[in-house]
N, CA, C and O atoms as a printed pandas DataFrame, in Angstrom:
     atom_number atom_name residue_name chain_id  residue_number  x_coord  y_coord  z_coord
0              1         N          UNK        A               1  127.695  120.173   87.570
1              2        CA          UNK        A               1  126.792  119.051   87.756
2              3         C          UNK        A               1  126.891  118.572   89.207
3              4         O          UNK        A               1  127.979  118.376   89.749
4              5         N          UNK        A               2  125.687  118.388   89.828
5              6        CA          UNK        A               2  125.881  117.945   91.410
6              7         C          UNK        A               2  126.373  116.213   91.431
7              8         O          UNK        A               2  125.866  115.350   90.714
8              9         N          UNK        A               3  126.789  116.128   91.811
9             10        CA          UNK        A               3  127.054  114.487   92.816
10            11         C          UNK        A               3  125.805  113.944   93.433
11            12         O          UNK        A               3  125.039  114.319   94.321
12            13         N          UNK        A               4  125.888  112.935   92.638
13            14        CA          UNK        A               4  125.105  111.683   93.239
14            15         C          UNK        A               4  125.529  111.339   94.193
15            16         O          UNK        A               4  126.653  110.837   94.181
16            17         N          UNK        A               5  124.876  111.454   95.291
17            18        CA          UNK        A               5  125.474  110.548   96.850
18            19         C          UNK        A               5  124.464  109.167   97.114
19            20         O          UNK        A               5  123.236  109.099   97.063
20            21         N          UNK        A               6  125.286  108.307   97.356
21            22        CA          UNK        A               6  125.044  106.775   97.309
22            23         C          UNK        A               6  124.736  106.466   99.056
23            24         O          UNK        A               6  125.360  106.883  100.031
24            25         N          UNK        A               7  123.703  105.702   98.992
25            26        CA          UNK        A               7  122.923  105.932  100.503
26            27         C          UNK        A               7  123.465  104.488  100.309
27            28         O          UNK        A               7  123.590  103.867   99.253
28            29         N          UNK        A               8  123.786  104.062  101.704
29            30        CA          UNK        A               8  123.870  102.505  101.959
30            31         C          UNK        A               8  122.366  102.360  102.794
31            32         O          UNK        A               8  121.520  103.034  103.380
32            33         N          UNK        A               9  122.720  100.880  102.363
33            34        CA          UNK        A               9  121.483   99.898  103.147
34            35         C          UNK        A               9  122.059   99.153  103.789
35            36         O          UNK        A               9  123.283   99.046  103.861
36            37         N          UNK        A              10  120.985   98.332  104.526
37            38        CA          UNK        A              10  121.212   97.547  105.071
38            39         C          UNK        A              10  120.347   96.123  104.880
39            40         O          UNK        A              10  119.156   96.093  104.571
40            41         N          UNK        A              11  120.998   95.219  105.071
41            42        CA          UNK        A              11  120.543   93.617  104.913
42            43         C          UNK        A              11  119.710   93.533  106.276
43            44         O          UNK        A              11  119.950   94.368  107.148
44            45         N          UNK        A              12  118.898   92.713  106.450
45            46        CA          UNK        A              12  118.143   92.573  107.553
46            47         C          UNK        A              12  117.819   90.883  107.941
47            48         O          UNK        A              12  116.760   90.388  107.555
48            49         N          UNK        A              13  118.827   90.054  108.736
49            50        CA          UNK        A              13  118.284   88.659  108.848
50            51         C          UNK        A              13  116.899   88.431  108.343
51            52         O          UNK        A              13  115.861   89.091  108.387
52            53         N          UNK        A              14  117.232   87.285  107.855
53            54        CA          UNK        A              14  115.470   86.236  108.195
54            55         C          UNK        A              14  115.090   85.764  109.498
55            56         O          UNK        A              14  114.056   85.099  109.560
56            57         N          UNK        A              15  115.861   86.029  110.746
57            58        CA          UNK        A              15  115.577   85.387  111.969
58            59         C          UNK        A              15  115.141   87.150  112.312
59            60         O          UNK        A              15  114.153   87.333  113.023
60            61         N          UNK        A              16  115.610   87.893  111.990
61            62        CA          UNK        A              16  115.378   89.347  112.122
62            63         C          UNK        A              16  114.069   89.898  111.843
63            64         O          UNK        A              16  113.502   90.807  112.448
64            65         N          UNK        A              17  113.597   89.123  110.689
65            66        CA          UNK        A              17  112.572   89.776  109.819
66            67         C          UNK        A              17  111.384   88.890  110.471
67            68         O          UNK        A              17  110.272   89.411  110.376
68            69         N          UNK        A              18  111.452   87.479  111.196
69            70        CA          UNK        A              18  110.551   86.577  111.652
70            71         C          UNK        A              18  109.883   87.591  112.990
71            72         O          UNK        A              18  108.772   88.096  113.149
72            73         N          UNK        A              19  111.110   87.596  113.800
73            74        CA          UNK        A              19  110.911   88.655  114.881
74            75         C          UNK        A              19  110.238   89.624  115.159
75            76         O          UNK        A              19  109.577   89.792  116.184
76            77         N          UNK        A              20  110.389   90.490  114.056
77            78        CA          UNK        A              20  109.910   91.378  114.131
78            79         C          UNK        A              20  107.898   91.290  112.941
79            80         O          UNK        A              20  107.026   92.118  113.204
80            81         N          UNK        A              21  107.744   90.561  112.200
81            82        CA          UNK        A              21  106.509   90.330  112.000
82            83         C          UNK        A              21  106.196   89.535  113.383
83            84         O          UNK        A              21  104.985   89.315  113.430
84            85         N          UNK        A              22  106.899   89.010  114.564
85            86        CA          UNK        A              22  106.018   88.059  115.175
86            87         C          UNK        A              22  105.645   89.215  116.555
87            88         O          UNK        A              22  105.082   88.782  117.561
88            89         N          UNK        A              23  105.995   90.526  116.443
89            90        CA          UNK        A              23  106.020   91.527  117.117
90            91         C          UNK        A              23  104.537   92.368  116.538
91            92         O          UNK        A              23  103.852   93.095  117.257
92            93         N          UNK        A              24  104.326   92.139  115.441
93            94        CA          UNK        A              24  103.480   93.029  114.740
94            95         C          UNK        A              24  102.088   92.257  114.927
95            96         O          UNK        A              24  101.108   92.856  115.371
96            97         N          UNK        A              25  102.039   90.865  114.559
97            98        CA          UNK        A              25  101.268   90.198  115.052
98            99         C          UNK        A              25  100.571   90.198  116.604
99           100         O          UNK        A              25   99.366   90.346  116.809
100          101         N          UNK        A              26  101.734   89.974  117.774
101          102        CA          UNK        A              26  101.589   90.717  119.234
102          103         C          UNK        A              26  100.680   91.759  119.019
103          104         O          UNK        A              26   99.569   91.483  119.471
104          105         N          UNK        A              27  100.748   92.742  118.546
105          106        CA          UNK        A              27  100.308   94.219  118.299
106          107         C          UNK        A              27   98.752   94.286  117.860
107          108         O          UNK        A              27   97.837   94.969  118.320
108          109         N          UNK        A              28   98.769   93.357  116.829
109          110        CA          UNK        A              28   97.267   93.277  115.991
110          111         C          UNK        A              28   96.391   92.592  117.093
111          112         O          UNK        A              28   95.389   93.094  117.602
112          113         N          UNK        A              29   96.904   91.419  117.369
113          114        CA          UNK        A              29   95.947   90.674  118.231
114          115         C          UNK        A              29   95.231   91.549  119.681
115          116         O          UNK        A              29   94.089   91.714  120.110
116          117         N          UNK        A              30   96.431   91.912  120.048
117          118        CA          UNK        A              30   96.077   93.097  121.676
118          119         C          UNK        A              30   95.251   93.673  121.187
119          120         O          UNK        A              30   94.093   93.404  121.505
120          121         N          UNK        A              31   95.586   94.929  119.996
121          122        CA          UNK        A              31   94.181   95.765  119.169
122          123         C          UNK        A              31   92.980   95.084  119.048
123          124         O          UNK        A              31   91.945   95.721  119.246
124          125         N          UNK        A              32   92.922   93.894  118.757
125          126        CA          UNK        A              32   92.045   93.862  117.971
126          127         C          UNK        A              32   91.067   93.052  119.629
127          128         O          UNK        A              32   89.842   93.116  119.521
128          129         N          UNK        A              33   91.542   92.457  120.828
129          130        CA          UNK        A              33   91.182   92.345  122.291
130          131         C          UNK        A              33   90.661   93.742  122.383
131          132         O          UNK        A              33   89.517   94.103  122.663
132          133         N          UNK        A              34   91.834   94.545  122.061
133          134        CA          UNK        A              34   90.971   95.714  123.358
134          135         C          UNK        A              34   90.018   96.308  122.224
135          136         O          UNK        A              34   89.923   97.397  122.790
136          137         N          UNK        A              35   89.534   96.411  121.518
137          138        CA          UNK        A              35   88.340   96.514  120.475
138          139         C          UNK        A              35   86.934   95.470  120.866
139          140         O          UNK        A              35   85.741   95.773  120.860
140          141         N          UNK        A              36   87.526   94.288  121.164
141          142        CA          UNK        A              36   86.347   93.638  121.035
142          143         C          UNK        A              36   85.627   93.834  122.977
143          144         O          UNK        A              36   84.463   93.771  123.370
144          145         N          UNK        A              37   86.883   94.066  123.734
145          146        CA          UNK        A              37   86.910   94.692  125.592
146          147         C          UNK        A              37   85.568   95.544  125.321
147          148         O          UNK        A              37   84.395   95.252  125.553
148          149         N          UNK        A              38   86.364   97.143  124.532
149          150        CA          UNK        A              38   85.879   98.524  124.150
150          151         C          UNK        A              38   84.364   98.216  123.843
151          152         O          UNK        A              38   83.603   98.812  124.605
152          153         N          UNK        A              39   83.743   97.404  122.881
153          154        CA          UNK        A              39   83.251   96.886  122.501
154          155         C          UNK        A              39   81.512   96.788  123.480
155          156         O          UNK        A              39   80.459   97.425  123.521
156          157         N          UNK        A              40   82.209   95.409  124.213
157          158        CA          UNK        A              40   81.939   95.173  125.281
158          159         C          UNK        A              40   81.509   95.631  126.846
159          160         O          UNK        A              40   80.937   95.000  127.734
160          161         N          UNK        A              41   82.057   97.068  126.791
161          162        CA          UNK        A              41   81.821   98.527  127.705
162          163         C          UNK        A              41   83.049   97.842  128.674
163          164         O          UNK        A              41   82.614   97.897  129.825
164          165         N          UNK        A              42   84.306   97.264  128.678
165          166        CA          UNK        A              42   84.687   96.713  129.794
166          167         C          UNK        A              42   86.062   97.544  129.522
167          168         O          UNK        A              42   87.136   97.170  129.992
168          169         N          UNK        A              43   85.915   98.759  128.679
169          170        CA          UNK        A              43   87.173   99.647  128.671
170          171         C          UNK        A              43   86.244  100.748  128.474
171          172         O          UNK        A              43   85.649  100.787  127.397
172          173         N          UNK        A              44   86.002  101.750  129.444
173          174        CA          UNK        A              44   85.231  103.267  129.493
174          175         C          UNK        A              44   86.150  104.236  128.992
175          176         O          UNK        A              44   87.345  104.331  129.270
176          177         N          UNK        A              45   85.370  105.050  128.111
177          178        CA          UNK        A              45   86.172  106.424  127.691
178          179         C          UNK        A              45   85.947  106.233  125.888
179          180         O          UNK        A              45   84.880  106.003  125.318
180          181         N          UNK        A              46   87.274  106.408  125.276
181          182        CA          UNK        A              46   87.696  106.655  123.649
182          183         C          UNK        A              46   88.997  105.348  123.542
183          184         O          UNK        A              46   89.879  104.991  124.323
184          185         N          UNK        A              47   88.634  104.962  122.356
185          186        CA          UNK        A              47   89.671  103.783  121.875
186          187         C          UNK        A              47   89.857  104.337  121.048
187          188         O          UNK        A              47   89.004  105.069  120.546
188          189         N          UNK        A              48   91.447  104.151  120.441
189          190        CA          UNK        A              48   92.089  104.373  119.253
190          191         C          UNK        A              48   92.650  103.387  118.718
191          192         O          UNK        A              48   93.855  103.306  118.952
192          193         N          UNK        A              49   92.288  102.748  118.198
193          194        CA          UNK        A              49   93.832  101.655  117.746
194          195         C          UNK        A              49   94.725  101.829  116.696
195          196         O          UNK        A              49   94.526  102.588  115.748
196          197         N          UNK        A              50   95.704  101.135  116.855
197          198        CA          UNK        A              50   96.615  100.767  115.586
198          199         C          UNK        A              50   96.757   99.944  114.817
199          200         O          UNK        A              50   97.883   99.586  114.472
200          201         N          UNK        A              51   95.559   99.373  114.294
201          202        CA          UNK        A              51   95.582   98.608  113.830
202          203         C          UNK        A              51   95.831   99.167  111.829
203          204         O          UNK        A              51   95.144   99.902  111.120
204          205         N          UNK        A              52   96.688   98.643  111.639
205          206        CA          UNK        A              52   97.274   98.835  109.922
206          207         C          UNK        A              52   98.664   99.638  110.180
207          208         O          UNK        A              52   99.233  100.022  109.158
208          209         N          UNK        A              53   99.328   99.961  111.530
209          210        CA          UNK        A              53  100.252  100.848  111.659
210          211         C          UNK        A              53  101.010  100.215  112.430
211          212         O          UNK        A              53  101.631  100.917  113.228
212          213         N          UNK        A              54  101.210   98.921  112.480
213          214        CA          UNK        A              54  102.032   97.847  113.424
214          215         C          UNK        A              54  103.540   98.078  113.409
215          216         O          UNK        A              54  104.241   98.515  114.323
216          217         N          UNK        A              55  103.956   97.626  111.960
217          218        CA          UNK        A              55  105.049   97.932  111.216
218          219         C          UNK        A              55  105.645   99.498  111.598
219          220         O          UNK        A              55  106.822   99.821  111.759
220          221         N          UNK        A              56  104.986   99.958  111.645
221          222        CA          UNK        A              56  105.956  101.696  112.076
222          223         C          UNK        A              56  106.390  101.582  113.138
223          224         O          UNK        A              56  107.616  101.697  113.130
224          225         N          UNK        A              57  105.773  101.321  114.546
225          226        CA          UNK        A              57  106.268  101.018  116.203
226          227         C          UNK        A              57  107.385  100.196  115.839
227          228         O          UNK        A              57  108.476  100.760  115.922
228          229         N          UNK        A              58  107.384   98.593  115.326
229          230        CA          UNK        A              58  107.958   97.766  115.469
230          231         C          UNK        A              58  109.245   98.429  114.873
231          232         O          UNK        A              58  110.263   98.748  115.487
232          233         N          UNK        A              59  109.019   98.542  113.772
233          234        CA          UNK        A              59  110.180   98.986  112.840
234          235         C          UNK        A              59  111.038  100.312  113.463
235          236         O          UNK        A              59  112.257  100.222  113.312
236          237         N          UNK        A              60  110.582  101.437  114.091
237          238        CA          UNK        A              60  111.209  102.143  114.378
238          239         C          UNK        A              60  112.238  101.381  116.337
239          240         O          UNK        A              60  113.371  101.462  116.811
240          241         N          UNK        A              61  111.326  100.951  116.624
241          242        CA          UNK        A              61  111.678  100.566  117.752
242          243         C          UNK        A              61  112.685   99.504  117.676
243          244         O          UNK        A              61  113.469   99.516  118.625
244          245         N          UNK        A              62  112.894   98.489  116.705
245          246        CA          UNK        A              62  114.027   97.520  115.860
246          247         C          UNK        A              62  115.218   98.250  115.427
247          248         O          UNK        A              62  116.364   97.805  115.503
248          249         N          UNK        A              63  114.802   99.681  114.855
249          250        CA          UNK        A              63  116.230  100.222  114.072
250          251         C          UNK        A              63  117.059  100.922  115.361
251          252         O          UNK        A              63  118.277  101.055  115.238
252          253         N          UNK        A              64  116.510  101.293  116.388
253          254        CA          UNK        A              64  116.574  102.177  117.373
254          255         C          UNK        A              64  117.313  101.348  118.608
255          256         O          UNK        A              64  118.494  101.657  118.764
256          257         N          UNK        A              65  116.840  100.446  119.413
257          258        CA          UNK        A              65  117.647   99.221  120.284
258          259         C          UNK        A              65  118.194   97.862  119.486
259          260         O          UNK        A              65  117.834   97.301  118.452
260          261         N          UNK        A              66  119.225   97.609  120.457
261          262        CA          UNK        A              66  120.118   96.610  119.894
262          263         C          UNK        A              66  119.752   95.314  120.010
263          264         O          UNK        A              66  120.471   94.426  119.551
């Protein structure tokens, strides 16, 4: 029979968790500027945004620096 291996977690502050939604927010708002810029013709070329994918940058970039 194989072994169950037990993954730890981790706890994540509430001053932690404020932070980092107030990072994601940062993120939406810029998107959603340079959309309305793009929009506007006052950004030439192709826009992509991230908008619904905030949480992945933030989050990887949180687990990653101290």
């Amino acid at each position: 029979m194989a072994s169950v291996k037990k993954e730890k977690t981790q706890s994540i502050a509430r001053e932690k968790l404020v932070e980092m939604f107030e990072k994601m927010l940062l993120i939406r708002y810029f998107e959603e500027a340079s959309i309305k810029a793009y929009q506007q013709k006052k950004i030439a070329g192709f826009l992509h945004t991230y908008i619904g994918q905030e949480a992945v940058g933030v989050g990887t970039l949180t687990h990653k620096l101290p």
